[in-house]
mmCIF file of C-alpha atoms in Angstrom:
data_model
loop_
_atom_site.group_PDB
_atom_site.id
_atom_site.type_symbol
_atom_site.label_atom_id
_atom_site.label_comp_id
_atom_site.label_asym_id
_atom_site.label_seq_id
_atom_site.Cartn_x
_atom_site.Cartn_y
_atom_site.Cartn_z
ATOM 1 C CA MET A 24 106.213 132.501 54.695
ATOM 2 C CA SER A 25 103.002 131.773 52.834
ATOM 3 C CA LEU A 26 99.813 130.636 54.543
ATOM 4 C CA ALA A 27 100.162 127.223 52.905
ATOM 5 C CA GLN A 28 103.687 126.803 54.326
ATOM 6 C CA LEU A 29 102.495 127.922 57.753
ATOM 7 C CA ARG A 30 99.703 125.363 57.701
ATOM 8 C CA GLU A 31 102.172 122.614 56.794
ATOM 9 C CA ARG A 32 104.279 123.414 59.853
ATOM 10 C CA ILE A 33 101.421 123.729 62.338
ATOM 11 C CA PRO A 34 101.200 119.983 63.204
ATOM 12 C CA LEU A 35 104.851 119.965 64.265
ATOM 13 C CA VAL A 36 104.476 123.215 66.247
ATOM 14 C CA ASN A 37 101.363 121.905 67.960
ATOM 15 C CA SER A 38 103.139 118.688 68.871
ATOM 16 C CA TRP A 39 105.833 120.719 70.620
ATOM 17 C CA LEU A 40 103.140 122.729 72.410
ATOM 18 C CA LEU A 41 101.573 119.471 73.533
ATOM 19 C CA ALA A 42 104.929 118.359 74.941
ATOM 20 C CA ALA A 43 105.017 121.646 76.865
ATOM 21 C CA VAL A 44 101.611 120.833 78.357
ATOM 22 C CA PHE A 45 103.007 117.467 79.487
ATOM 23 C CA PHE A 46 105.759 119.426 81.229
ATOM 24 C CA CYS A 47 103.082 121.349 83.171
ATOM 25 C CA ILE A 48 101.572 118.253 84.840
ATOM 26 C CA PRO A 49 103.471 118.398 88.184
ATOM 27 C CA VAL A 50 103.896 122.175 88.005
ATOM 28 C CA GLN A 51 101.297 124.944 87.761
ATOM 29 C CA ILE A 52 98.150 124.393 85.726
ATOM 30 C CA ALA A 53 97.720 127.958 84.409
ATOM 31 C CA PRO A 54 100.340 127.694 81.609
ATOM 32 C CA ALA A 55 98.567 124.568 80.328
ATOM 33 C CA TYR A 56 95.456 126.623 79.589
ATOM 34 C CA VAL A 57 97.471 129.186 77.626
ATOM 35 C CA LEU A 58 99.283 126.469 75.681
ATOM 36 C CA SER A 59 95.995 124.676 74.967
ATOM 37 C CA ALA A 60 94.442 127.920 73.698
ATOM 38 C CA ALA A 61 97.437 128.418 71.388
ATOM 39 C CA MET A 62 97.060 124.828 70.125
ATOM 40 C CA LEU A 63 93.384 125.374 69.419
ATOM 41 C CA ALA A 64 94.102 128.600 67.512
ATOM 42 C CA LEU A 65 96.755 126.921 65.379
ATOM 43 C CA TRP A 66 94.536 123.859 64.887
ATOM 44 C CA THR A 67 91.861 126.194 63.527
ATOM 45 C CA ILE A 68 94.277 128.035 61.233
ATOM 46 C CA GLU A 69 95.581 124.733 59.917
ATOM 47 C CA GLY A 70 92.205 123.889 58.402
ATOM 48 C CA ARG A 71 91.574 120.383 57.031
ATOM 49 C CA PHE A 72 88.466 120.258 59.207
ATOM 50 C CA GLY A 73 86.793 117.464 57.305
ATOM 51 C CA GLU A 74 89.813 115.188 57.620
ATOM 52 C CA LYS A 75 90.480 116.004 61.271
ATOM 53 C CA LEU A 76 86.863 115.824 62.390
ATOM 54 C CA GLY A 77 86.497 112.526 60.547
ATOM 55 C CA GLU A 78 89.470 111.108 62.468
ATOM 56 C CA LEU A 79 87.938 112.282 65.729
ATOM 57 C CA ALA A 80 84.536 110.849 64.888
ATOM 58 C CA ARG A 81 86.072 107.409 64.257
ATOM 59 C CA GLU A 82 87.837 107.303 67.639
ATOM 60 C CA PRO A 83 85.687 105.733 70.414
ATOM 61 C CA LEU A 84 87.486 107.626 73.188
ATOM 62 C CA VAL A 85 86.446 110.927 71.624
ATOM 63 C CA TRP A 86 82.883 109.893 72.427
ATOM 64 C CA VAL A 87 83.580 108.240 75.775
ATOM 65 C CA VAL A 88 85.512 111.116 77.376
ATOM 66 C CA PRO A 89 83.191 114.036 76.502
ATOM 67 C CA GLY A 90 80.305 111.655 77.277
ATOM 68 C CA TYR A 91 81.488 111.581 80.875
ATOM 69 C CA TYR A 92 81.391 115.368 80.915
ATOM 70 C CA GLY A 93 77.952 115.263 79.315
ATOM 71 C CA VAL A 94 76.568 113.106 82.138
ATOM 72 C CA LEU A 95 77.772 115.696 84.645
ATOM 73 C CA LEU A 96 76.061 118.422 82.632
ATOM 74 C CA LEU A 97 72.901 116.361 82.500
ATOM 75 C CA SER A 98 72.883 116.046 86.289
ATOM 76 C CA MET A 99 72.553 119.829 86.472
ATOM 77 C CA LEU A 100 68.897 119.272 85.515
ATOM 78 C CA TRP A 101 68.176 117.868 88.984
ATOM 79 C CA THR A 102 70.661 120.038 90.875
ATOM 80 C CA ASP A 103 69.192 122.699 93.170
ATOM 81 C CA ASP A 104 72.493 124.424 93.980
ATOM 82 C CA SER A 105 73.404 125.418 90.434
ATOM 83 C CA SER A 106 76.179 127.767 91.570
ATOM 84 C CA TRP A 107 78.157 124.956 93.204
ATOM 85 C CA GLY A 108 77.175 122.641 90.385
ATOM 86 C CA TRP A 109 78.772 124.855 87.755
ATOM 87 C CA GLN A 110 81.912 125.112 89.886
ATOM 88 C CA MET A 111 82.128 121.327 89.924
ATOM 89 C CA VAL A 112 81.453 121.069 86.188
ATOM 90 C CA GLN A 113 84.246 123.585 85.574
ATOM 91 C CA ARG A 114 86.698 121.285 87.354
ATOM 92 C CA HIS A 115 86.302 118.807 84.488
ATOM 93 C CA LYS A 116 87.248 121.163 81.655
ATOM 94 C CA PHE A 117 90.164 118.982 80.528
ATOM 95 C CA PHE A 118 87.622 116.403 79.403
ATOM 96 C CA LEU A 119 86.485 118.938 76.798
ATOM 97 C CA LEU A 120 90.094 119.421 75.686
ATOM 98 C CA PHE A 121 90.626 115.702 75.090
ATOM 99 C CA PRO A 122 89.570 115.819 71.392
ATOM 100 C CA LEU A 123 92.068 118.639 70.808
ATOM 101 C CA TYR A 124 94.886 116.743 72.507
ATOM 102 C CA PHE A 125 94.017 113.594 70.573
ATOM 103 C CA SER A 126 93.951 115.452 67.254
ATOM 104 C CA VAL A 127 97.252 117.234 67.928
ATOM 105 C CA ALA A 128 99.179 114.241 69.321
ATOM 106 C CA ARG A 129 101.509 112.344 67.015
ATOM 107 C CA ALA A 130 102.279 108.709 67.696
ATOM 108 C CA GLU A 131 105.877 109.084 66.566
ATOM 109 C CA HIS A 132 106.403 111.855 69.151
ATOM 110 C CA PHE A 133 105.202 109.872 72.157
ATOM 111 C CA GLY A 134 108.785 109.580 73.440
ATOM 112 C CA ARG A 135 109.016 113.376 73.324
ATOM 113 C CA TYR A 136 105.918 113.739 75.495
ATOM 114 C CA VAL A 137 107.239 111.247 78.021
ATOM 115 C CA ALA A 138 110.631 112.985 78.066
ATOM 116 C CA ALA A 139 108.963 116.348 78.749
ATOM 117 C CA PHE A 140 106.981 114.860 81.616
ATOM 118 C CA LEU A 141 109.997 113.094 83.106
ATOM 119 C CA ALA A 142 112.133 116.232 82.787
ATOM 120 C CA SER A 143 109.507 118.182 84.705
ATOM 121 C CA ILE A 144 109.344 115.479 87.365
ATOM 122 C CA ALA A 145 113.148 115.461 87.670
ATOM 123 C CA LEU A 146 113.120 119.232 88.223
ATOM 124 C CA CYS A 147 110.405 118.921 90.868
ATOM 125 C CA GLU A 148 112.252 116.098 92.593
ATOM 126 C CA ALA A 149 115.453 118.120 92.809
ATOM 127 C CA LEU A 150 113.557 121.014 94.386
ATOM 128 C CA ALA A 151 111.673 118.622 96.695
ATOM 129 C CA PHE A 152 114.913 117.056 97.972
ATOM 130 C CA TYR A 153 116.282 120.525 98.647
ATOM 131 C CA ASN A 154 113.128 121.364 100.588
ATOM 132 C CA TRP A 155 113.417 118.146 102.592
ATOM 133 C CA THR A 156 117.051 118.947 103.394
ATOM 134 C CA GLN A 157 116.104 122.452 104.480
ATOM 135 C CA LEU A 158 113.222 121.176 106.629
ATOM 136 C CA TYR A 159 114.906 118.250 108.357
ATOM 137 C CA LEU A 160 118.707 118.446 108.045
ATOM 138 C CA TRP A 161 119.911 122.037 107.699
ATOM 139 C CA PRO A 162 117.181 124.518 108.664
ATOM 140 C CA GLY A 163 119.643 127.336 108.119
ATOM 141 C CA LEU A 164 119.542 126.889 104.348
ATOM 142 C CA PRO A 165 117.591 129.494 102.364
ATOM 143 C CA GLU A 166 113.956 128.522 101.981
ATOM 144 C CA GLY A 167 113.327 126.874 98.643
ATOM 145 C CA ILE A 168 110.354 126.827 96.312
ATOM 146 C CA ARG A 169 107.685 124.991 98.297
ATOM 147 C CA VAL A 170 103.932 124.697 98.054
ATOM 148 C CA ASP A 171 102.237 126.638 100.840
ATOM 149 C CA LYS A 172 99.614 124.216 102.162
ATOM 150 C CA ASN A 173 100.904 121.711 104.705
ATOM 151 C CA PRO A 174 103.985 122.563 106.798
ATOM 152 C CA ASP A 175 105.574 119.199 105.982
ATOM 153 C CA ASP A 176 104.969 119.330 102.214
ATOM 154 C CA THR A 177 108.232 119.123 100.294
ATOM 155 C CA ALA A 178 106.787 119.368 96.762
ATOM 156 C CA PRO A 179 107.685 122.655 95.062
ATOM 157 C CA PHE A 180 104.530 123.562 93.143
ATOM 158 C CA VAL A 181 101.532 121.396 94.089
ATOM 159 C CA ASP A 182 100.586 119.567 97.273
ATOM 160 C CA ARG A 183 100.976 115.852 97.759
ATOM 161 C CA ILE A 184 97.408 115.104 96.604
ATOM 162 C CA PHE A 185 98.462 116.159 93.090
ATOM 163 C CA TYR A 186 102.182 115.495 93.293
ATOM 164 C CA THR A 187 102.433 111.850 94.323
ATOM 165 C CA PRO A 188 100.194 110.386 91.567
ATOM 166 C CA ALA A 189 102.404 112.165 89.035
ATOM 167 C CA LEU A 190 105.446 110.715 90.794
ATOM 168 C CA ALA A 191 103.873 107.256 90.660
ATOM 169 C CA LEU A 192 103.415 107.441 86.899
ATOM 170 C CA ALA A 193 106.912 108.871 86.441
ATOM 171 C CA GLY A 194 108.364 105.988 88.437
ATOM 172 C CA TYR A 195 106.573 103.488 86.223
ATOM 173 C CA LEU A 196 107.722 105.243 83.040
ATOM 174 C CA ALA A 197 111.322 105.284 84.258
ATOM 175 C CA GLY A 198 111.073 101.581 85.091
ATOM 176 C CA HIS A 199 109.484 100.860 81.719
ATOM 177 C CA ARG A 200 112.296 102.590 79.863
ATOM 178 C CA LEU A 201 114.856 100.798 82.019
ATOM 179 C CA LEU A 202 113.394 97.365 81.274
ATOM 180 C CA PHE A 203 112.114 97.736 77.704
ATOM 181 C CA ASP A 204 113.563 100.779 75.951
ATOM 182 C CA ALA A 205 117.035 101.591 77.279
ATOM 183 C CA ASN A 206 119.874 101.311 74.778
ATOM 184 C CA GLY A 207 123.224 100.832 76.411
ATOM 185 C CA THR A 208 124.602 101.134 79.923
ATOM 186 C CA ARG A 209 124.349 104.911 80.120
ATOM 187 C CA GLU A 210 120.595 104.931 79.517
ATOM 188 C CA ARG A 211 120.052 102.073 81.954
ATOM 189 C CA ILE A 212 121.925 103.973 84.650
ATOM 190 C CA LEU A 213 119.927 107.135 83.885
ATOM 191 C CA TYR A 214 116.505 105.498 84.110
ATOM 192 C CA GLY A 215 117.506 103.276 87.029
ATOM 193 C CA ALA A 216 118.610 106.374 88.930
ATOM 194 C CA LEU A 217 115.379 108.189 88.045
ATOM 195 C CA LEU A 218 113.325 105.222 89.297
ATOM 196 C CA ALA A 219 115.291 105.122 92.576
ATOM 197 C CA VAL A 220 115.080 108.877 93.098
ATOM 198 C CA THR A 221 111.365 108.886 92.330
ATOM 199 C CA THR A 222 110.784 106.094 94.852
ATOM 200 C CA LEU A 223 112.676 108.067 97.496
ATOM 201 C CA ASN A 224 110.706 111.184 96.618
ATOM 202 C CA LEU A 225 107.458 109.297 97.095
ATOM 203 C CA LEU A 226 108.609 108.183 100.532
ATOM 204 C CA ILE A 227 109.280 111.739 101.695
ATOM 205 C CA ALA A 228 106.277 113.309 99.952
ATOM 206 C CA GLY A 229 103.720 111.690 102.255
ATOM 207 C CA GLY A 230 100.905 111.145 99.759
ATOM 208 C CA ARG A 231 99.401 107.768 100.604
ATOM 209 C CA ALA A 232 97.181 107.450 97.512
ATOM 210 C CA GLY A 233 100.133 108.118 95.226
ATOM 211 C CA MET A 234 102.237 105.543 97.059
ATOM 212 C CA VAL A 235 99.532 102.879 96.737
ATOM 213 C CA GLY A 236 99.220 103.737 93.036
ATOM 214 C CA PHE A 237 102.982 103.421 92.607
ATOM 215 C CA LEU A 238 103.040 100.022 94.279
ATOM 216 C CA ALA A 239 100.256 98.855 91.955
ATOM 217 C CA LEU A 240 102.290 100.045 88.953
ATOM 218 C CA LEU A 241 105.446 98.426 90.304
ATOM 219 C CA ALA A 242 103.608 95.104 90.523
ATOM 220 C CA LEU A 243 102.203 95.617 87.015
ATOM 221 C CA LEU A 244 105.697 96.297 85.681
ATOM 222 C CA ALA A 245 106.905 92.993 87.141
ATOM 223 C CA PHE A 246 104.086 91.095 85.442
ATOM 224 C CA GLN A 247 104.740 92.877 82.145
ATOM 225 C CA ARG A 248 108.445 92.101 82.243
ATOM 226 C CA LEU A 249 107.853 88.461 83.200
ATOM 227 C CA ALA A 250 104.682 87.964 81.177
ATOM 228 C CA ARG A 251 105.539 84.353 80.287
ATOM 229 C CA ARG A 252 106.314 83.375 83.885
ATOM 230 C CA PRO A 253 103.360 84.578 85.990
ATOM 231 C CA VAL A 254 104.371 82.681 89.131
ATOM 232 C CA VAL A 255 107.833 84.229 89.101
ATOM 233 C CA ALA A 256 106.244 87.607 88.312
ATOM 234 C CA ALA A 257 103.996 87.294 91.361
ATOM 235 C CA TRP A 258 107.005 86.597 93.586
ATOM 236 C CA VAL A 259 108.981 89.486 92.116
ATOM 237 C CA ALA A 260 106.014 91.860 92.414
ATOM 238 C CA SER A 261 105.502 90.871 96.053
ATOM 239 C CA ALA A 262 109.206 91.292 96.793
ATOM 240 C CA LEU A 263 109.263 94.748 95.200
ATOM 241 C CA VAL A 264 106.187 95.962 97.055
ATOM 242 C CA VAL A 265 107.328 94.555 100.401
ATOM 243 C CA GLY A 266 110.860 95.850 99.819
ATOM 244 C CA VAL A 267 109.675 99.409 99.166
ATOM 245 C CA LEU A 268 107.372 99.356 102.194
ATOM 246 C CA ILE A 269 109.951 97.897 104.580
ATOM 247 C CA GLY A 270 112.718 100.105 103.241
ATOM 248 C CA GLY A 271 110.529 103.185 103.528
ATOM 249 C CA TYR A 272 109.244 102.258 106.987
ATOM 250 C CA TYR A 273 112.674 101.735 108.509
ATOM 251 C CA GLY A 274 114.554 104.216 106.359
ATOM 252 C CA SER A 275 112.298 107.271 106.649
ATOM 253 C CA SER A 276 110.946 108.507 109.962
ATOM 254 C CA TYR A 277 108.385 110.641 108.120
ATOM 255 C CA PHE A 278 107.076 107.671 106.107
ATOM 256 C CA ARG A 279 106.985 105.548 109.269
ATOM 257 C CA LYS A 280 105.017 108.252 111.090
ATOM 258 C CA ARG A 281 102.496 108.471 108.242
ATOM 259 C CA VAL A 282 102.041 104.684 108.135
ATOM 260 C CA ASP A 283 101.668 104.366 111.918
ATOM 261 C CA MET A 284 99.251 107.270 111.967
ATOM 262 C CA ALA A 285 97.119 105.712 109.219
ATOM 263 C CA ALA A 286 96.997 102.322 110.960
ATOM 264 C CA ASP A 287 96.089 103.890 114.286
ATOM 265 C CA GLN A 288 93.364 106.033 112.725
ATOM 266 C CA VAL A 289 91.798 103.055 110.965
ATOM 267 C CA VAL A 290 91.602 101.063 114.213
ATOM 268 C CA HIS A 291 90.389 103.938 116.383
ATOM 269 C CA TYR A 292 88.564 106.162 113.904
ATOM 270 C CA GLU A 293 85.333 106.258 115.939
ATOM 271 C CA GLU A 294 87.178 107.406 119.051
ATOM 272 C CA ARG A 295 89.174 110.164 117.315
ATOM 273 C CA PRO A 296 86.965 112.366 115.149
ATOM 274 C CA ASN A 297 88.367 114.389 112.248
ATOM 275 C CA THR A 298 91.610 112.496 111.750
ATOM 276 C CA SER A 299 92.769 112.224 108.126
ATOM 277 C CA VAL A 300 92.034 108.522 107.575
ATOM 278 C CA GLY A 301 89.064 108.510 109.937
ATOM 279 C CA LEU A 302 87.440 111.290 107.958
ATOM 280 C CA ARG A 303 87.735 109.260 104.778
ATOM 281 C CA ILE A 304 86.023 106.316 106.422
ATOM 282 C CA VAL A 305 83.189 108.574 107.545
ATOM 283 C CA TYR A 306 83.041 110.248 104.127
ATOM 284 C CA THR A 307 82.601 106.829 102.546
ATOM 285 C CA LEU A 308 79.872 105.706 104.945
ATOM 286 C CA ASN A 309 77.871 108.902 104.550
ATOM 287 C CA ALA A 310 78.309 108.942 100.764
ATOM 288 C CA LEU A 311 76.926 105.395 100.632
ATOM 289 C CA ARG A 312 73.953 106.550 102.694
ATOM 290 C CA ILE A 313 73.343 109.408 100.257
ATOM 291 C CA TYR A 314 73.530 107.086 97.282
ATOM 292 C CA ALA A 315 71.193 104.599 98.956
ATOM 293 C CA GLU A 316 68.561 107.363 99.067
ATOM 294 C CA HIS A 317 69.104 108.387 95.420
ATOM 295 C CA PRO A 318 70.316 105.253 93.592
ATOM 296 C CA LEU A 319 68.926 105.962 90.123
ATOM 297 C CA LEU A 320 70.091 109.504 89.299
ATOM 298 C CA GLY A 321 72.006 110.683 92.366
ATOM 299 C CA VAL A 322 71.539 114.110 93.915
ATOM 300 C CA GLY A 323 73.017 116.151 91.059
ATOM 301 C CA ILE A 324 76.551 117.453 90.674
ATOM 302 C CA GLY A 325 75.865 120.563 92.773
ATOM 303 C CA ASP A 326 73.939 119.204 95.741
ATOM 304 C CA TYR A 327 76.469 116.912 97.372
ATOM 305 C CA PRO A 328 77.684 119.407 100.047
ATOM 306 C CA ARG A 329 74.129 120.132 101.168
ATOM 307 C CA GLU A 330 73.120 116.461 101.201
ATOM 308 C CA TYR A 331 76.308 115.483 102.990
ATOM 309 C CA GLU A 332 75.760 118.129 105.663
ATOM 310 C CA ARG A 333 72.277 116.720 106.286
ATOM 311 C CA MET A 334 73.528 113.124 106.427
ATOM 312 C CA ASN A 335 76.490 114.093 108.570
ATOM 313 C CA ALA A 336 74.217 115.802 111.104
ATOM 314 C CA LEU A 337 72.088 112.657 111.345
ATOM 315 C CA HIS A 338 74.815 110.023 111.659
ATOM 316 C CA THR A 339 78.192 111.628 112.458
ATOM 317 C CA PRO A 340 77.551 115.063 113.996
ATOM 318 C CA GLY A 341 80.968 115.218 115.634
ATOM 319 C CA TRP A 342 82.771 115.052 112.280
ATOM 320 C CA GLU A 343 83.597 117.783 109.801
ATOM 321 C CA PRO A 344 81.397 118.045 106.669
ATOM 322 C CA ALA A 345 82.824 117.421 103.205
ATOM 323 C CA TRP A 346 82.360 118.899 99.728
ATOM 324 C CA ASN A 347 83.194 115.586 98.002
ATOM 325 C CA PRO A 348 83.407 111.949 99.151
ATOM 326 C CA HIS A 349 87.155 111.640 98.396
ATOM 327 C CA ASN A 350 86.367 108.638 96.235
ATOM 328 C CA GLN A 351 85.776 109.049 92.499
ATOM 329 C CA TYR A 352 83.367 106.134 92.291
ATOM 330 C CA LEU A 353 81.161 107.464 95.070
ATOM 331 C CA GLN A 354 81.458 110.978 93.687
ATOM 332 C CA MET A 355 79.927 109.943 90.364
ATOM 333 C CA LEU A 356 77.318 107.651 91.900
ATOM 334 C CA THR A 357 76.087 110.321 94.287
ATOM 335 C CA ALA A 358 76.190 113.004 91.584
ATOM 336 C CA ALA A 359 74.575 111.145 88.676
ATOM 337 C CA GLY A 360 73.542 107.717 89.921
ATOM 338 C CA ILE A 361 73.643 104.798 87.517
ATOM 339 C CA PRO A 362 74.433 106.941 84.422
ATOM 340 C CA GLY A 363 77.343 108.483 86.338
ATOM 341 C CA GLY A 364 78.663 105.086 87.378
ATOM 342 C CA LEU A 365 78.482 103.770 83.810
ATOM 343 C CA ALA A 366 80.225 106.885 82.450
ATOM 344 C CA LEU A 367 83.026 106.482 84.985
ATOM 345 C CA VAL A 368 83.460 102.785 84.185
ATOM 346 C CA LEU A 369 83.807 103.635 80.501
ATOM 347 C CA VAL A 370 86.345 106.416 81.112
ATOM 348 C CA LEU A 371 88.546 104.308 83.382
ATOM 349 C CA PHE A 372 88.095 100.738 82.177
ATOM 350 C CA TYR A 373 87.622 101.091 78.427
ATOM 351 C CA PRO A 374 91.265 102.225 77.897
ATOM 352 C CA LEU A 375 92.384 99.372 80.146
ATOM 353 C CA LEU A 376 90.446 96.634 78.357
ATOM 354 C CA ARG A 377 90.648 97.915 74.780
ATOM 355 C CA ARG A 378 93.031 96.023 72.516
ATOM 356 C CA GLY A 379 95.905 97.837 70.892
ATOM 357 C CA PRO A 380 98.834 96.959 68.654
ATOM 358 C CA PRO A 381 102.308 96.002 69.954
ATOM 359 C CA ASP A 382 103.808 99.374 69.049
ATOM 360 C CA GLY A 383 105.916 100.015 72.155
ATOM 361 C CA ARG A 384 103.085 101.834 73.918
ATOM 362 C CA GLU A 385 100.920 98.797 74.672
ATOM 363 C CA ARG A 386 102.179 98.273 78.226
ATOM 364 C CA ILE A 387 101.846 101.954 79.139
ATOM 365 C CA ARG A 388 98.276 101.890 77.794
ATOM 366 C CA ARG A 389 97.478 99.495 80.632
ATOM 367 C CA ALA A 390 99.513 101.303 83.281
ATOM 368 C CA VAL A 391 97.827 104.709 83.054
ATOM 369 C CA PRO A 392 94.274 103.459 83.717
ATOM 370 C CA VAL A 393 95.562 101.039 86.383
ATOM 371 C CA LEU A 394 97.012 104.017 88.245
ATOM 372 C CA MET A 395 93.789 106.009 87.928
ATOM 373 C CA ILE A 396 91.543 103.079 88.878
ATOM 374 C CA THR A 397 93.658 102.595 92.014
ATOM 375 C CA ILE A 398 94.013 106.165 93.231
ATOM 376 C CA CYS A 399 90.368 107.002 92.514
ATOM 377 C CA LEU A 400 89.529 104.761 95.470
ATOM 378 C CA PHE A 401 91.130 107.370 97.738
ATOM 379 C CA GLU A 402 90.215 110.698 96.151
ATOM 380 C CA SER A 403 87.931 112.159 93.482
ATOM 381 C CA TYR A 404 90.911 112.573 91.180
ATOM 382 C CA LEU A 405 89.020 113.277 87.956
ATOM 383 C CA LEU A 406 87.920 116.611 89.390
ATOM 384 C CA ARG A 407 91.495 117.444 90.443
ATOM 385 C CA SER A 408 92.899 119.568 87.623
ATOM 386 C CA ASN A 409 96.528 118.396 87.409
ATOM 387 C CA ILE A 410 95.647 114.702 87.613
ATOM 388 C CA SER A 411 92.657 114.854 85.258
ATOM 389 C CA MET A 412 94.910 116.710 82.791
ATOM 390 C CA MET A 413 97.560 114.010 83.176
ATOM 391 C CA TYR A 414 95.010 111.308 82.434
ATOM 392 C CA MET A 415 93.613 113.122 79.409
ATOM 393 C CA LEU A 416 97.062 113.859 77.970
ATOM 394 C CA PHE A 417 98.460 110.358 78.337
ATOM 395 C CA THR A 418 95.267 108.699 77.142
ATOM 396 C CA ALA A 419 95.190 110.897 74.034
ATOM 397 C CA ALA A 420 98.874 110.375 73.220
ATOM 398 C CA LEU A 421 98.771 106.630 73.898
ATOM 399 C CA TRP A 422 95.799 105.926 71.642
ATOM 400 C CA ARG A 423 96.620 108.380 68.861
ATOM 401 C CA GLY A 424 97.554 106.456 65.745
ATOM 402 C CA VAL A 425 95.763 103.301 66.809
ATOM 403 C CA ARG A 426 93.190 102.190 64.271
ATOM 404 C CA ALA A 427 89.654 102.596 65.600
ATOM 405 C CA GLY A 428 87.984 99.308 66.393
ATOM 406 C CA ARG A 429 91.088 97.630 67.812
#
């Protein structure tokens, strides 16, 4: 095969490699780095740098996403703890890979990327249900593949912090295909079953942020399907959300325990230090105190643990310290102040508000940022590798092929 023939085939090969990276989202992150390195090597061999770099330069997101990373780098200038700062900067490496993913993605292959992601989710769900069966029904079964973090985690590869947001997006995508894309009864049954199984998996997984994100997407799906009848859509969305919550509460003892525990911890958080929900309330209060002292530029990406320890000792000495506020908005405000807040707003809200063509991806373009905007209230998800990778991948694939300026 000549070099010219090889270069002609590279875009197709890279698109398949990108689909493989989508498959990695709910699994281990290490293979994604290897696949991304292979994509970059092939992208370089392919050449056509002028054409490809021109396409990247005309895409606003190619400036917005690395710009977010750039603000974090800039905050290193006023960071005293540079060692921790670089560790935190490293957690955002997928933001640097966004231009590569955008350049490699092909609009006509978006269904392939979604299929790879859903196939990976289906595999994880099957393993998770086995783990749940082994934990709660038949303890005598051989131990399955299970993440080793919390004793009640049923996810096979990553804990519920990473797993349930991926499940939430998978549930939306299955529902979207059921309502808008399915051709024939067989496909409707397939995607309806995947939506039901994903909902059940969310109920046994225990991740509260992912569940809230899923409910937000479920409501969005109702409004998208009934776009011309907003009142009916509101009733359907409410019925779906209430139905999932009631069904989960009375149908799953584990879900009921998690809900009751959360409600009790919210009401009595001051009396019971270091509970899961109580800690997040305290994290929020202390992060707001830190930001109030450094509103313009924050404390720098590396100094949050030290500043939090000081604030914690002053106001909540009986509570455990924290290395991040478990809220993406507070994380960026405390790290980089107003520039950090603006960068975060652009990364999350620009893809939500930007106009795009009715090409079959327009509804999903809204769903992905809606999920991230919701779950970032409960965790600093853009510094969580699997979820930041998921956001970068879907954002790149969803906006690839859309004319800049729309």
